[in-house]
Amino acid sequence: MAELTGSEILAKCLKKEGVEDLFFIMGGPMLLAEATCVKEGIRMIDVRHEQAAAFACQAYSRLLQKPSVCMAASGPGVTNLVTGVANALVDCCPVVAIGGSSPISQFGRQVFQEIDQVAIMRGCVKYADRIHNLKRIPQQVNFAFQKAMSGKPGPVYLDFPGDILYQKIDESQVDWSFAGRPLLDARPLGNPAQVAKLIEALAQAKQPLLVSGSGVIWSQAWTEMQALVEKIGIPFYTTPQGRGVVPDDHPCSYLAMRSSAFRDADLIVVLGTRMNYIIGHGAPPRFGGNATIARIDVDPDEIATAARYVDIPIVGDCKMVLQQVLDGIGGKITQDSYKAWRQKLAEGEAAKRAGAGANKYAEDGDIHPVRLLEEIKNFADRDAILCVDGQEILNFGRQTLPTFAPGHRLNSGPFGTMGVGLPFGVGAKVAKPDTQVIVVHGDGSFGLNAMELDTAIRHKIPILVVISLNGGWTADPKREKPGRDLGYTRFDKMCEALGGYGEYVERPEDIRPALERAQAKVDEGMVALVNVRTDFRARFAGAAFSDYST
């Protein structure tokens, strides 16, 4: 049989693992591997910064619920991946990062770009490994994919030394038995006794609440969750990254009453999400001190080490446990069981919505971010994928922009990384090319990965980018924050210079027409950017640190 290099074995393994798209920046010692990936029929999308490759992977994986792959050259190429991989770790996203490294035969001799990349990555991933033997490449690649998706998903890293990539071996000597081995689809049921306790607690509760997170997306449990919500009429809330598993406009959704509902609930069912700072660690004052806490999670460590004691712990897959609950309820709980609770939340919701001032803007004509977001909300397709990134625009967007499809709301997650928006948009459109993708950026965060416009334009990845141009980082009513001001950059002209379509908007009545013209260009296959000048004084009132990931 023919001889193969380590690079060729790697590319063939990726193909056998089902990889169709790969985000990367070219460079040694990965050049042959990258070229062979092209020969294997993998779509190679070269970005402008390795960080963006990892971010694009994160969006891709979230939308398709499967591993994604990014690749980087040795040394600074790999270290540039770190922020993106760390974001994936904190967000529990199965990104498979592959990096070249210095020749293993020369480790310790201070050769070009020599650094212990595995040690650097180990704190940012679920699993890190270095390739030493060409025969075992299929096994180690498959193990990486398995570990990325097993249990609680997360990123993994494989380190390929340069000499391993260019060594040759007869193809017959390679152990191909692991290549493309199906990923473990473990869906553990919950302990029946604990499930019965949960059903009894639901039957006794007067004001229960369902709080769900990304675990519902990874287990593809949105059908079962919506069925439970509708069967018993339980109000629900999702974490920022879990939005859309049940549409935000569902009758049991009361977004404006989130804080009140958390405090007043007598039973809170935490489903597929960590009890971290986003939900106040499930403790007072965010959650009521006397509430019963039930928790469903595939990771027993998440339950065992929770900051608040869990009264009804259920270790299991969200989809399976929800079906157990649905099967066990029978006629014990009906829509009428929580009618008074829903009425209380509905009245509070109506009062808050009435005073929200949805279409407001300053008297001098400066556009308020909420007005911009209202225009986007009314313009977007119902199943649009919204990638939101920034500070003020992110926080205003939490309350203004709804999401109606599972996983179609993307932001940086608990790590709070800025600069994710545009790379997320690229990854999202590659994952779902027939779905409208709208990237909503603050101008500060946009600058961090702005050159990914070039990536989208070169690769004909048609997305709509909308920038809230308030002239700097965050809002600054008194203009007193050092380093805040960035000026009013004409990002629309930047997009045009790169080959895309750009518009600049200064009046609120011009927003919708600009969005329509821009989307028409997107529909023709272009990248379009609408640069909207917004009020630098518009500060999200009462924002707590825990709100900044929403």
Coordinates of C-alpha atoms in Angstrom, one line a residue, residues 225-486:
M225 CA -39.5 21.0 27.4
Q226 CA -42.2 22.8 25.5
A227 CA -44.5 19.8 26.0
L228 CA -44.0 20.0 29.8
V229 CA -44.6 23.8 29.8
E230 CA -47.8 23.4 27.9
K231 CA -49.1 20.3 29.7
I232 CA -49.0 21.9 33.2
G233 CA -48.7 25.6 32.4
I234 CA -45.5 26.2 34.3
P235 CA -43.8 29.6 33.7
F236 CA -40.3 29.2 32.4
Y237 CA -37.1 31.2 32.0
T238 CA -33.9 30.4 30.1
T239 CA -30.3 31.4 30.5
P240 CA -29.0 33.7 27.8
Q241 CA -27.4 30.9 25.8
G242 CA -30.5 28.7 26.1
R243 CA -33.0 31.0 24.6
G244 CA -35.4 29.8 22.0
V245 CA -35.9 26.3 23.3
V246 CA -39.4 27.5 23.9
P247 CA -40.3 30.6 21.9
D248 CA -39.9 33.8 23.9
D249 CA -43.4 34.9 23.0
H250 CA -44.9 31.7 24.5
P251 CA -47.8 32.5 26.9
C252 CA -45.8 31.0 29.8
S253 CA -42.9 33.4 29.2
Y254 CA -42.7 36.5 31.3
L255 CA -39.3 38.0 30.5
A256 CA -39.9 41.3 32.2
M257 CA -40.8 39.6 35.5
R258 CA -37.6 37.4 35.7
S259 CA -36.3 38.9 39.0
S260 CA -39.7 38.8 40.7
A261 CA -40.5 35.3 39.6
F262 CA -37.1 34.1 40.9
R263 CA -37.8 35.6 44.3
D264 CA -41.4 34.5 44.6
A265 CA -41.3 31.0 43.3
D266 CA -41.8 28.2 45.9
L267 CA -40.3 25.5 43.6
I268 CA -37.6 26.1 41.1
V269 CA -36.6 23.3 38.6
V270 CA -33.1 24.0 37.3
L271 CA -32.8 22.2 34.0
G272 CA -29.5 21.7 32.2
T273 CA -27.7 24.8 33.5
R274 CA -25.1 25.6 36.1
M275 CA -26.1 27.4 39.2
N276 CA -23.5 30.1 38.6
Y277 CA -23.5 33.9 38.8
I278 CA -26.0 34.3 36.0
I279 CA -28.8 33.0 38.1
G280 CA -27.3 34.3 41.4
H281 CA -25.9 30.8 42.3
G282 CA -29.6 29.8 43.0
A283 CA -29.3 31.6 46.4
P284 CA -30.9 34.6 48.1
P285 CA -31.5 37.3 47.2
R286 CA -31.9 36.1 43.6
F287 CA -33.8 33.0 44.5
G288 CA -36.2 32.9 47.4
G289 CA -34.6 31.4 50.5
N290 CA -37.6 29.0 51.2
A291 CA -38.0 27.7 47.7
T292 CA -37.5 24.0 47.0
I293 CA -34.7 23.4 44.5
A294 CA -34.9 20.6 42.0
R295 CA -32.1 20.1 39.5
I296 CA -31.7 18.0 36.4
D297 CA -28.2 17.7 34.9
V298 CA -26.1 15.1 33.1
D299 CA -23.0 16.0 35.2
P300 CA -23.3 14.8 38.8
D301 CA -20.4 17.1 39.9
E302 CA -22.5 20.1 38.9
I303 CA -25.2 19.0 41.3
A304 CA -23.0 17.8 44.1
T305 CA -20.9 21.0 44.3
A306 CA -23.7 23.5 43.8
A307 CA -23.5 26.7 45.9
R308 CA -27.0 26.0 47.1
Y309 CA -28.3 22.7 48.5
V310 CA -30.4 20.8 45.9
D311 CA -33.5 19.3 47.5
I312 CA -34.3 17.0 44.5
P313 CA -31.2 16.1 42.6
I314 CA -31.7 14.2 39.3
V315 CA -28.6 13.1 37.4
G316 CA -29.7 12.3 33.8
D317 CA -30.1 13.5 30.3
C318 CA -32.5 16.5 30.0
K319 CA -34.5 14.9 27.1
M320 CA -34.9 11.6 28.9
V321 CA -35.8 13.0 32.3
L322 CA -38.3 15.4 30.8
Q323 CA -40.0 12.5 29.1
Q324 CA -40.0 10.6 32.4
V325 CA -41.7 13.6 34.1
L326 CA -44.2 13.9 31.2
D327 CA -45.0 10.2 31.5
G328 CA -45.4 10.3 35.2
I329 CA -47.6 13.3 35.6
G330 CA -50.8 11.8 34.3
G331 CA -53.7 13.9 35.6
K332 CA -52.0 15.1 38.8
I333 CA -51.2 18.5 37.4
T334 CA -53.3 20.5 34.9
Q335 CA -53.2 23.9 33.2
D336 CA -55.4 25.2 36.1
S337 CA -52.9 24.2 38.8
Y338 CA -50.8 27.4 38.4
K339 CA -53.4 29.7 36.9
A340 CA -53.2 32.3 39.8
W341 CA -49.4 32.3 39.5
R342 CA -49.5 32.9 35.8
Q343 CA -52.0 35.7 36.3
K344 CA -49.8 37.4 38.8
L345 CA -46.8 37.3 36.4
A346 CA -48.9 38.4 33.5
E347 CA -50.1 41.5 35.3
G348 CA -46.6 42.5 36.3
E349 CA -45.4 41.8 32.8
A350 CA -48.0 44.1 31.3
A351 CA -47.3 46.9 33.7
K352 CA -43.5 46.8 33.0
R353 CA -44.0 46.6 29.3
A354 CA -46.3 49.6 29.3
G355 CA -43.6 51.7 30.9
A356 CA -40.7 50.5 28.9
G357 CA -40.7 53.3 26.3
A358 CA -39.9 50.9 23.5
N359 CA -39.5 53.5 20.7
K360 CA -37.8 56.3 22.7
Y361 CA -34.9 58.3 21.6
A362 CA -33.3 61.5 23.0
E363 CA -35.0 64.8 22.4
D364 CA -32.1 66.0 20.3
G365 CA -32.6 63.1 17.9
D366 CA -29.8 60.8 18.9
I367 CA -31.0 57.2 18.5
H368 CA -31.5 55.3 21.7
P369 CA -30.2 51.7 21.5
V370 CA -33.6 50.4 22.4
R371 CA -35.1 52.1 19.3
L372 CA -32.4 50.4 17.1
L373 CA -33.2 47.0 18.7
E374 CA -36.9 47.5 18.3
E375 CA -36.3 48.0 14.6
I376 CA -34.2 44.9 14.4
K377 CA -36.8 42.9 16.3
N378 CA -39.6 44.0 14.0
F379 CA -37.4 43.4 10.9
A380 CA -35.8 40.0 11.6
D381 CA -37.2 36.7 10.4
R382 CA -38.8 34.7 13.1
D383 CA -36.1 32.0 13.0
A384 CA -33.3 34.5 12.6
I385 CA -30.0 33.7 14.3
L386 CA -29.0 36.7 16.5
C387 CA -25.4 37.1 17.5
V388 CA -25.2 39.9 20.0
D389 CA -21.9 41.3 21.3
G390 CA -21.0 44.4 23.3
Q391 CA -21.9 46.0 26.6
E392 CA -24.9 48.5 26.4
I393 CA -26.3 46.9 23.3
L394 CA -26.0 43.4 24.8
N395 CA -27.8 44.4 27.9
F396 CA -30.6 46.3 26.2
G397 CA -30.8 43.4 23.7
R398 CA -31.5 41.0 26.6
Q399 CA -34.9 42.6 27.2
T400 CA -35.7 43.8 23.7
L401 CA -34.6 41.1 21.2
P402 CA -36.7 37.9 21.4
T403 CA -35.6 34.5 20.2
F404 CA -38.0 31.9 18.8
A405 CA -35.9 28.9 17.7
P406 CA -33.6 26.6 19.8
G407 CA -30.0 27.9 19.9
H408 CA -30.6 30.8 17.7
R409 CA -29.4 33.4 20.2
L410 CA -25.6 33.6 20.5
N411 CA -23.5 35.7 22.8
S412 CA -20.2 35.1 24.6
G413 CA -21.7 33.3 27.6
P414 CA -20.4 33.2 31.1
F415 CA -16.9 34.1 30.2
G416 CA -18.0 37.5 28.9
T417 CA -15.5 37.7 26.0
M418 CA -16.0 40.7 23.7
G419 CA -15.3 40.4 20.0
V420 CA -17.3 37.2 19.5
G421 CA -20.1 38.6 17.5
L422 CA -18.7 38.7 13.9
P423 CA -16.9 35.3 14.2
F424 CA -20.1 33.9 15.7
G425 CA -22.0 35.2 12.7
V426 CA -19.5 33.6 10.3
G427 CA -19.8 30.2 12.0
A428 CA -23.5 30.5 12.3
K429 CA -24.0 31.1 8.6
V430 CA -21.7 28.3 7.6
A431 CA -23.7 26.0 9.9
K432 CA -27.1 27.1 8.7
P433 CA -26.6 28.8 5.3
D434 CA -30.4 29.1 4.6
T435 CA -31.2 31.0 7.8
Q436 CA -31.0 34.7 8.3
V437 CA -28.0 35.7 10.5
I438 CA -27.9 39.1 12.1
V439 CA -24.9 40.2 14.0
V440 CA -25.7 43.1 16.5
H441 CA -22.4 44.7 17.7
G442 CA -21.3 47.5 19.8
D443 CA -18.7 49.6 18.1
G444 CA -16.1 48.8 20.8
S445 CA -16.5 45.0 20.6
F446 CA -16.7 45.1 16.8
G447 CA -13.2 46.4 16.6
L448 CA -11.7 43.3 18.3
N449 CA -12.4 41.1 15.3
A450 CA -13.5 43.6 12.6
M451 CA -11.4 42.0 9.9
E452 CA -13.6 38.9 10.0
L453 CA -15.6 41.1 7.6
D454 CA -12.9 40.2 5.1
T455 CA -13.3 36.5 5.9
A456 CA -17.1 36.6 5.3
I457 CA -16.7 38.6 2.1
R458 CA -13.9 36.4 0.7
H459 CA -15.7 33.2 1.4
K460 CA -19.1 34.5 0.3
I461 CA -20.7 34.0 3.7
P462 CA -23.6 36.5 3.5
I463 CA -24.5 38.0 6.9
L464 CA -26.1 41.2 8.0
V465 CA -24.1 43.2 10.6
V466 CA -25.6 46.1 12.5
I467 CA -23.4 48.3 14.7
S468 CA -24.6 50.5 17.5
L469 CA -22.1 53.3 17.1
N470 CA -22.0 55.2 20.4
G471 CA -18.5 56.4 19.9
G472 CA -16.7 54.1 22.3
W473 CA -16.7 51.5 25.0
T474 CA -19.9 51.5 27.1
A475 CA -22.1 54.5 27.7
D476 CA -20.5 57.6 29.3
P477 CA -23.1 60.3 30.0
K478 CA -20.5 62.6 31.7
R479 CA -17.7 61.8 29.3
E480 CA -15.3 61.1 32.2
K481 CA -14.1 57.5 31.7
P482 CA -10.5 57.2 30.6
G483 CA -10.0 55.2 27.5
R484 CA -13.7 55.2 26.7
D485 CA -13.9 57.3 23.6
L486 CA -13.1 55.7 20.2

